[in-house]
Short mmCIF file of C-alpha atoms and ligand atoms in Angstrom, two decimals:
data_model
loop_
_atom_site.label_atom_id
_atom_site.label_comp_id
_atom_site.label_asym_id
_atom_site.label_seq_id
_atom_site.Cartn_x
_atom_site.Cartn_y
_atom_site.Cartn_z
CA MET A 1 51.96 -101.16 22.12
CA SER A 2 48.75 -99.90 22.92
CA GLU A 3 45.70 -101.66 21.56
CA ALA A 4 44.55 -98.62 19.64
CA ARG A 5 47.68 -96.84 18.49
CA THR A 6 46.74 -94.63 15.77
CA VAL A 7 49.33 -93.43 13.45
CA ALA A 8 48.16 -90.59 10.80
CA LEU A 9 49.74 -90.59 6.78
CA LEU A 10 50.17 -87.03 5.86
CA MET A 11 49.75 -86.79 1.78
CA ALA A 12 52.37 -84.18 0.29
CA ALA A 13 53.36 -86.13 -2.40
CA GLY A 14 51.30 -83.31 -5.07
CA ARG A 15 53.61 -81.70 -7.70
CA GLY A 16 50.82 -79.07 -8.38
CA VAL A 17 51.95 -75.40 -9.29
CA ARG A 18 48.65 -73.91 -10.13
CA SER A 19 47.87 -72.53 -6.23
CA GLY A 20 50.81 -70.55 -7.99
CA GLY A 21 54.63 -69.56 -6.20
CA GLY A 22 56.20 -72.01 -8.60
CA VAL A 23 56.54 -74.02 -5.71
CA PRO A 24 53.83 -77.08 -4.97
CA LYS A 25 51.45 -75.81 -2.88
CA GLN A 26 52.13 -77.88 0.10
CA PHE A 27 55.53 -75.99 0.14
CA ARG A 28 53.56 -72.40 0.36
CA THR A 29 53.87 -70.29 3.32
CA LEU A 30 50.52 -69.85 5.13
CA GLY A 31 51.07 -68.21 8.55
CA GLY A 32 55.37 -67.79 8.01
CA ARG A 33 55.10 -71.51 7.80
CA PRO A 34 55.08 -73.68 4.51
CA MET A 35 51.48 -75.15 4.29
CA LEU A 36 52.42 -79.05 5.64
CA ALA A 37 53.64 -77.99 8.79
CA HIS A 38 50.68 -77.03 10.26
CA ALA A 39 48.63 -80.03 9.18
CA TYR A 40 51.96 -82.09 10.45
CA ARG A 41 51.68 -80.07 13.72
CA ALA A 42 48.06 -80.51 14.00
CA LEU A 43 48.33 -84.50 13.96
CA ARG A 44 51.50 -84.40 15.55
CA LEU A 45 50.34 -82.87 18.60
CA HIS A 46 47.04 -84.71 18.85
CA PRO A 47 47.24 -87.17 22.38
CA ALA A 48 45.58 -89.77 20.66
CA VAL A 49 48.40 -90.07 17.73
CA ALA A 50 51.04 -91.64 18.13
CA GLU A 51 52.90 -90.85 14.59
CA VAL A 52 52.74 -88.80 11.37
CA VAL A 53 54.43 -90.47 8.67
CA VAL A 54 54.71 -88.40 5.44
CA VAL A 55 54.17 -89.22 1.83
CA ALA A 56 55.95 -87.21 -0.43
CA ALA A 57 57.68 -87.70 -3.95
CA ALA A 58 61.29 -88.87 -3.29
CA ASP A 59 62.94 -86.20 -4.49
CA GLN A 60 61.35 -83.91 -2.48
CA HIS A 61 62.33 -85.33 0.92
CA ALA A 62 65.17 -82.68 2.01
CA ALA A 63 62.54 -80.35 1.26
CA VAL A 64 59.95 -81.65 3.29
CA ALA A 65 62.26 -82.29 6.17
CA ASP A 66 63.34 -78.71 5.98
CA ALA A 67 59.42 -77.50 6.19
CA LEU A 68 58.62 -79.35 9.28
CA GLY A 69 61.95 -78.37 10.97
CA VAL A 70 62.12 -81.34 13.41
CA GLU A 71 64.48 -84.74 13.27
CA GLY A 72 63.42 -87.88 12.45
CA VAL A 73 59.78 -88.04 10.87
CA ARG A 74 59.52 -90.95 8.83
CA LEU A 75 59.31 -90.26 5.27
CA VAL A 76 57.66 -92.51 2.49
CA ALA A 77 57.97 -92.08 -1.33
CA GLY A 78 54.82 -91.15 -3.05
CA GLY A 79 53.55 -92.98 -6.10
CA ALA A 80 52.43 -92.10 -9.57
CA THR A 81 48.78 -91.61 -8.34
CA ARG A 82 47.10 -90.79 -4.73
CA ARG A 83 46.11 -94.39 -4.02
CA GLU A 84 49.27 -95.73 -4.95
CA SER A 85 50.61 -92.67 -2.50
CA VAL A 86 48.24 -93.98 0.49
CA ARG A 87 49.31 -97.40 -0.36
CA ASN A 88 53.18 -96.89 -0.13
CA GLY A 89 52.60 -95.48 3.39
CA LEU A 90 49.86 -98.28 4.41
CA GLU A 91 52.74 -100.91 3.51
CA VAL A 92 55.10 -99.18 5.57
CA LEU A 93 53.37 -99.18 8.77
CA ALA A 94 52.69 -102.84 8.45
CA ASP A 95 55.99 -103.95 9.89
CA ASN A 96 54.20 -102.63 13.52
CA PRO A 97 50.52 -102.39 12.43
CA PRO A 98 48.82 -99.77 14.27
CA ALA A 99 45.03 -100.38 15.16
CA ARG A 100 43.95 -97.12 13.34
CA VAL A 101 45.29 -94.81 10.46
CA LEU A 102 44.29 -91.27 10.25
CA ILE A 103 45.09 -90.46 6.08
CA HIS A 104 45.01 -86.20 5.78
CA ASP A 105 45.71 -83.58 2.85
CA ALA A 106 48.78 -81.49 3.56
CA ALA A 107 46.86 -79.10 1.32
CA ARG A 108 44.11 -79.40 4.64
CA PRO A 109 46.12 -77.28 6.68
CA PHE A 110 43.99 -76.19 9.40
CA LEU A 111 42.73 -79.26 11.15
CA PRO A 112 40.53 -78.91 14.55
CA ALA A 113 41.51 -81.70 17.31
CA GLU A 114 37.59 -81.70 17.53
CA VAL A 115 37.17 -83.51 14.02
CA ILE A 116 39.87 -86.17 14.72
CA ASP A 117 38.56 -87.32 18.15
CA ARG A 118 34.71 -87.62 16.79
CA LEU A 119 36.82 -89.83 13.67
CA LEU A 120 38.84 -92.07 16.59
CA ALA A 121 35.39 -91.92 18.22
CA ALA A 122 33.49 -93.19 15.26
CA LEU A 123 35.85 -95.99 14.84
CA GLY A 124 34.77 -97.91 18.17
CA THR A 125 31.97 -99.29 15.81
CA TYR A 126 32.40 -98.59 12.46
CA ALA A 127 35.82 -99.93 10.10
CA GLY A 128 36.32 -96.26 8.60
CA ALA A 129 34.77 -92.44 9.54
CA ILE A 130 34.79 -89.50 7.39
CA PRO A 131 34.70 -85.67 8.08
CA ALA A 132 31.59 -83.85 6.46
CA LEU A 133 29.69 -80.74 5.89
CA PRO A 134 26.40 -80.62 4.65
CA VAL A 135 26.19 -78.82 1.22
CA ALA A 136 24.34 -75.35 1.42
CA ASP A 137 23.93 -74.47 -1.76
CA THR A 138 21.12 -74.92 -3.82
CA LEU A 139 22.39 -77.45 -6.86
CA VAL A 140 21.09 -77.72 -10.27
CA ARG A 141 21.46 -79.58 -13.13
CA TYR A 142 22.67 -77.83 -16.16
CA ASP A 143 22.68 -79.09 -19.75
CA GLY A 144 22.64 -75.82 -21.64
CA VAL A 145 20.26 -73.76 -19.36
CA MET A 146 19.14 -75.04 -15.98
CA SER A 147 17.54 -77.78 -15.77
CA ASP A 148 16.62 -79.41 -12.49
CA THR A 149 16.76 -78.66 -8.82
CA VAL A 150 19.04 -81.77 -7.04
CA ASP A 151 17.39 -81.95 -3.72
CA ARG A 152 20.32 -81.47 -1.53
CA THR A 153 19.27 -82.78 1.74
CA ALA A 154 21.34 -86.29 1.69
CA LEU A 155 24.54 -84.56 0.16
CA TYR A 156 27.34 -83.94 2.16
CA ARG A 157 31.20 -82.66 0.96
CA VAL A 158 33.79 -84.70 2.01
CA GLN A 159 36.70 -83.95 3.76
CA THR A 160 39.77 -85.31 5.11
CA PRO A 161 41.25 -86.83 7.68
CA GLN A 162 39.85 -89.66 6.77
CA ALA A 163 40.01 -92.36 9.71
CA PHE A 164 40.32 -96.59 9.18
CA VAL A 165 40.91 -99.65 11.08
CA TYR A 166 44.18 -99.85 9.77
CA GLY A 167 43.71 -103.74 8.46
CA ALA A 168 40.52 -103.20 6.11
CA VAL A 169 42.46 -100.14 4.55
CA LEU A 170 45.01 -102.04 3.92
CA THR A 171 43.07 -105.00 2.75
CA ALA A 172 41.07 -102.22 0.67
CA HIS A 173 43.98 -101.26 -0.68
CA ARG A 174 45.87 -104.66 -1.72
CA SER A 175 42.88 -105.56 -2.93
CA TRP A 176 41.70 -103.19 -4.94
CA PRO A 177 42.08 -103.38 -8.88
CA ALA A 178 44.99 -101.74 -10.97
CA ASP A 179 43.30 -100.38 -13.22
CA GLN A 180 40.39 -99.17 -11.54
CA ASP A 181 40.43 -95.64 -9.96
CA PRO A 182 39.08 -94.86 -6.89
CA THR A 183 37.26 -91.99 -5.65
CA ASP A 184 39.28 -91.96 -2.17
CA ASP A 185 39.89 -94.67 0.15
CA ALA A 186 36.56 -94.49 2.03
CA GLN A 187 35.46 -95.65 -0.84
CA MET A 188 37.89 -98.37 -1.68
CA VAL A 189 36.83 -99.33 2.20
CA ARG A 190 33.47 -99.65 1.87
CA ASP A 191 33.76 -101.09 -1.85
CA THR A 192 35.40 -104.04 0.59
CA GLY A 193 32.25 -104.45 2.22
CA HIS A 194 32.41 -101.98 5.73
CA GLU A 195 30.41 -99.88 6.68
CA ILE A 196 32.14 -95.90 6.57
CA THR A 197 29.95 -93.79 8.75
CA LEU A 198 30.19 -89.67 8.32
CA VAL A 199 31.09 -86.98 11.33
CA GLN A 200 30.78 -83.61 11.61
CA GLY A 201 33.52 -81.82 9.82
CA ASP A 202 34.82 -78.39 9.60
CA PRO A 203 34.24 -75.02 7.74
CA MET A 204 38.47 -74.89 8.50
CA LEU A 205 39.19 -77.82 6.88
CA GLU A 206 38.59 -76.50 3.36
CA LYS A 207 41.10 -77.82 1.01
CA ILE A 208 43.64 -75.49 -0.55
CA THR A 209 43.74 -74.87 -4.35
CA HIS A 210 43.88 -72.14 -6.01
CA PRO A 211 45.59 -68.84 -5.36
CA GLN A 212 42.63 -66.47 -3.56
CA ASP A 213 42.50 -69.96 -1.41
CA PHE A 214 46.25 -68.80 -0.13
CA ALA A 215 44.39 -65.13 0.35
CA TYR A 216 41.15 -66.92 2.29
CA ALA A 217 43.82 -68.47 4.52
CA GLU A 218 45.64 -65.88 5.32
CA ALA A 219 42.68 -63.65 6.36
CA ARG A 220 41.46 -66.72 8.56
CA LEU A 221 44.63 -67.43 10.56
CA ALA A 222 45.37 -64.04 10.92
CA ALA A 223 41.75 -63.32 12.21
CA ALA A 224 42.39 -66.42 14.97
CA SER A 225 45.01 -65.28 15.70
CA ASP A 226 46.84 -62.44 18.40
CA VAL A 227 50.25 -60.61 17.34
CA ARG A 228 52.55 -60.03 20.52
CA VAL A 229 55.88 -57.58 20.29
CA ALA A 230 58.59 -57.99 23.03
CA THR A 231 61.86 -56.49 22.78
CA GLY A 232 65.05 -58.12 24.93
CA PHE A 233 67.86 -55.56 26.13
CA ASP A 234 71.58 -57.47 27.30
CA VAL A 235 74.94 -56.55 27.84
CA HIS A 236 78.85 -58.11 28.66
CA ARG A 237 81.92 -56.99 29.46
CA LEU A 238 84.51 -57.02 27.14
CA GLU A 239 87.59 -58.58 28.52
CA ALA A 240 91.43 -59.81 26.61
CA GLY A 241 91.78 -63.57 26.58
CA GLU A 242 87.87 -64.45 25.38
CA ARG A 243 86.70 -65.14 22.35
CA LEU A 244 83.96 -63.08 20.67
CA TRP A 245 80.64 -64.35 19.79
CA LEU A 246 77.99 -62.35 18.30
CA GLY A 247 74.70 -63.41 16.99
CA GLY A 248 76.32 -67.07 16.59
CA VAL A 249 79.24 -66.07 14.77
CA LEU A 250 82.81 -65.70 15.47
CA ILE A 251 84.66 -62.85 15.56
CA PRO A 252 88.02 -61.98 15.35
CA HIS A 253 88.72 -59.49 17.68
CA ASP A 254 91.62 -58.57 20.28
CA LYS A 255 89.07 -58.72 23.50
CA GLY A 256 85.96 -60.88 23.45
CA LEU A 257 82.64 -60.95 25.54
CA SER A 258 82.80 -62.43 29.18
CA GLY A 259 79.63 -64.13 31.16
CA HIS A 260 78.84 -68.04 32.42
CA SER A 261 78.14 -69.05 28.75
CA ASP A 262 79.64 -67.89 25.65
CA ALA A 263 78.25 -64.81 26.34
CA ASP A 264 76.92 -63.83 23.45
CA VAL A 265 75.08 -61.13 24.16
CA ALA A 266 73.13 -60.72 20.49
CA LEU A 267 71.85 -63.70 20.66
CA HIS A 268 70.88 -63.23 24.40
CA ALA A 269 68.66 -60.06 23.86
CA ILE A 270 67.08 -62.25 20.93
CA THR A 271 65.95 -64.95 23.46
CA ASP A 272 64.91 -62.20 25.68
CA ALA A 273 62.60 -60.71 23.04
CA LEU A 274 61.36 -64.45 21.99
CA LEU A 275 60.11 -65.03 25.68
CA GLY A 276 58.48 -61.91 26.12
CA THR A 277 55.94 -62.61 23.33
CA ILE A 278 54.89 -65.64 25.56
CA VAL A 279 55.20 -63.95 28.46
CA ASP A 280 57.50 -67.17 30.18
CA GLY A 281 60.75 -65.48 31.86
CA ASP A 282 63.21 -64.31 30.94
CA ILE A 283 67.23 -66.03 30.49
CA GLY A 284 68.14 -65.93 33.55
CA SER A 285 64.99 -68.36 34.51
CA HIS A 286 65.17 -71.15 32.12
CA PHE A 287 68.94 -71.02 32.48
CA PRO A 288 70.09 -70.00 35.86
CA PRO A 289 74.07 -68.85 35.45
CA SER A 290 74.71 -71.23 38.85
CA ASP A 291 73.65 -73.88 36.80
CA PRO A 292 76.87 -75.95 36.00
CA ARG A 293 75.51 -77.08 32.78
CA TRP A 294 75.34 -73.51 31.20
CA ARG A 295 78.99 -72.96 32.12
CA GLY A 296 80.59 -71.76 28.10
CA ALA A 297 77.10 -72.91 26.48
CA ASP A 298 76.41 -72.11 22.84
CA SER A 299 73.64 -69.46 23.05
CA ALA A 300 72.34 -70.83 20.18
CA HIS A 301 70.74 -73.53 22.85
CA PHE A 302 68.93 -70.81 24.52
CA LEU A 303 68.02 -68.61 21.08
CA GLN A 304 66.72 -72.52 19.76
CA HIS A 305 64.95 -73.13 23.19
CA ALA A 306 62.83 -69.85 23.23
CA ALA A 307 61.95 -70.85 19.58
CA ASP A 308 60.81 -74.65 20.45
CA LEU A 309 58.37 -72.77 23.40
CA ILE A 310 56.75 -70.60 20.75
CA ALA A 311 56.40 -73.28 18.51
CA THR A 312 54.74 -76.07 20.99
CA GLY A 313 52.38 -73.37 21.73
CA GLY A 314 51.53 -72.99 18.30
CA GLY A 315 53.07 -69.96 17.20
CA THR A 316 54.80 -68.78 14.36
CA ILE A 317 57.86 -65.77 14.83
CA SER A 318 57.24 -63.25 12.65
CA PHE A 319 59.84 -61.07 12.85
CA VAL A 320 63.11 -60.22 14.71
CA ASP A 321 65.23 -56.97 14.52
CA LEU A 322 68.08 -56.83 16.45
CA THR A 323 70.98 -54.19 17.31
CA ILE A 324 74.14 -54.31 18.00
CA ILE A 325 75.52 -51.42 20.13
CA CYS A 326 79.68 -51.22 20.46
CA GLU A 327 82.47 -49.11 19.05
CA ALA A 328 84.79 -52.06 18.16
CA PRO A 329 84.44 -54.27 16.46
CA LYS A 330 83.00 -52.93 13.44
CA ILE A 331 79.91 -55.32 12.68
CA GLY A 332 79.47 -54.59 9.07
CA PRO A 333 81.65 -56.71 7.69
CA HIS A 334 79.99 -59.10 9.71
CA ARG A 335 76.07 -58.63 9.27
CA ASP A 336 75.64 -61.30 6.69
CA ALA A 337 76.61 -63.50 8.39
CA ILE A 338 74.96 -62.81 11.47
CA ARG A 339 71.59 -62.34 9.65
CA ALA A 340 72.25 -65.82 8.15
CA ARG A 341 72.89 -67.76 12.04
CA ILE A 342 70.44 -66.04 13.37
CA ALA A 343 67.82 -67.15 10.51
CA ASP A 344 69.36 -70.10 10.07
CA LEU A 345 69.03 -70.82 14.11
CA LEU A 346 65.15 -70.06 13.71
CA ARG A 347 64.53 -71.75 10.38
CA LEU A 348 63.00 -68.42 9.27
CA PRO A 349 63.91 -66.90 5.68
CA LEU A 350 66.54 -64.37 5.61
CA ARG A 351 64.16 -61.63 5.02
CA GLN A 352 62.49 -61.97 8.52
CA VAL A 353 65.49 -61.27 10.19
CA SER A 354 66.97 -57.86 10.41
CA VAL A 355 70.67 -56.95 12.03
CA LYS A 356 71.46 -53.18 12.51
CA ALA A 357 74.77 -52.20 14.54
CA THR A 358 75.47 -48.23 16.05
CA THR A 359 78.05 -46.66 18.12
CA THR A 360 77.40 -44.15 20.97
CA GLU A 361 79.18 -41.26 19.87
CA ARG A 362 82.47 -42.83 22.26
CA LEU A 363 79.88 -42.45 25.12
CA GLY A 364 79.21 -44.68 27.92
CA PHE A 365 80.61 -48.34 28.60
CA THR A 366 79.79 -48.96 25.10
CA GLY A 367 81.76 -45.73 24.21
CA ARG A 368 84.90 -46.82 26.23
CA GLY A 369 84.21 -50.39 24.64
CA GLU A 370 84.08 -52.13 27.95
CA GLY A 371 81.12 -54.16 26.77
CA ILE A 372 78.91 -54.91 24.03
CA ALA A 373 75.00 -54.67 24.40
CA ALA A 374 72.63 -55.55 22.14
CA GLN A 375 68.99 -55.07 22.05
CA ALA A 376 65.95 -57.13 19.75
CA VAL A 377 62.32 -56.77 19.26
CA ALA A 378 60.82 -60.24 18.18
CA THR A 379 57.26 -60.46 16.91
CA VAL A 380 55.32 -63.27 16.92
CA ARG A 381 51.63 -64.40 15.90
CA LEU A 382 49.93 -66.68 18.31
CA PRO A 383 46.86 -68.80 18.28
CA ARG A 384 43.99 -66.70 19.90
CA ASP A 385 42.88 -68.95 23.03
MG1 MG B 401 73.45 -62.71 28.75
#
């Protein structure tokens, strides 16, 4: 264990549905993925953060795992209040205590790495550090009519993540009187006699609370993104004695597609379209036919590899459109199963996957039933450099 091991607690225990959409806001979609996935990713990708532990209501753990789309995330049950939820998270870490802990709210999805850098640097000197921004607006007292103006020069707006020396925040939580409600973790640590410092926050870190906040956040995300569209195309030969995999679904037919892998022409076309959006070669350069590892391989693996590369680069798949070109079998009866399988593999909502089919009027190799062709278009949103 390195001396400065840092663990992040991502607080996603809220049940508030006032942001609209009928689900707790951390699960509402923002930029094509659930809101909590944004903050999770920002924390997970920071080189100083060893682990991200998510605190969420026990009955929402399955939803959290699904929203994050990654295996093996440590989930902790939240409590009745935010304080209890944080305490539960801190206690879980006590078995293998980190040196430092970041406590962040899932409702602040856009977390710049520079803020984490500043917080952790400040922990070299202080037991706690919090990001804050000066108050820009004029502040006044109000008692039915406008009263005095409040001097704002010493006032700051506090954001998260808040960073602490682990032992200090754990002690503060363990010793806090059960009947007192603190405003936040920093206040609790301060009350145990530690100095907390302020580091520069970021306007991107604004908390998302109301329905209109989602609209602003979407606009901000769009302004910071590039939309890429790329195509993929593939052909495989139909042969007797082969199984027919199309779009990740095994389809009963008197012939199947032949190739080095399972020859799923549809998944290959989509894989190439996805790789095209990130200018990362093609399926052959990632999975060379000369490599015996890919003999008979499940093409779902190729597709998910391309999707992982996009996610690793901070991208989000917005849409996939597939066209299967063949005379037989008829695709219509299998269309829903293929759509569902592709959506599942890419962890996309069904409405973001389109599957179409056409014949070539008995013309050409597809028309003669010698092979099946597939073409795909993928739309991906990538963070602007
Ligand atoms: Mg192929």
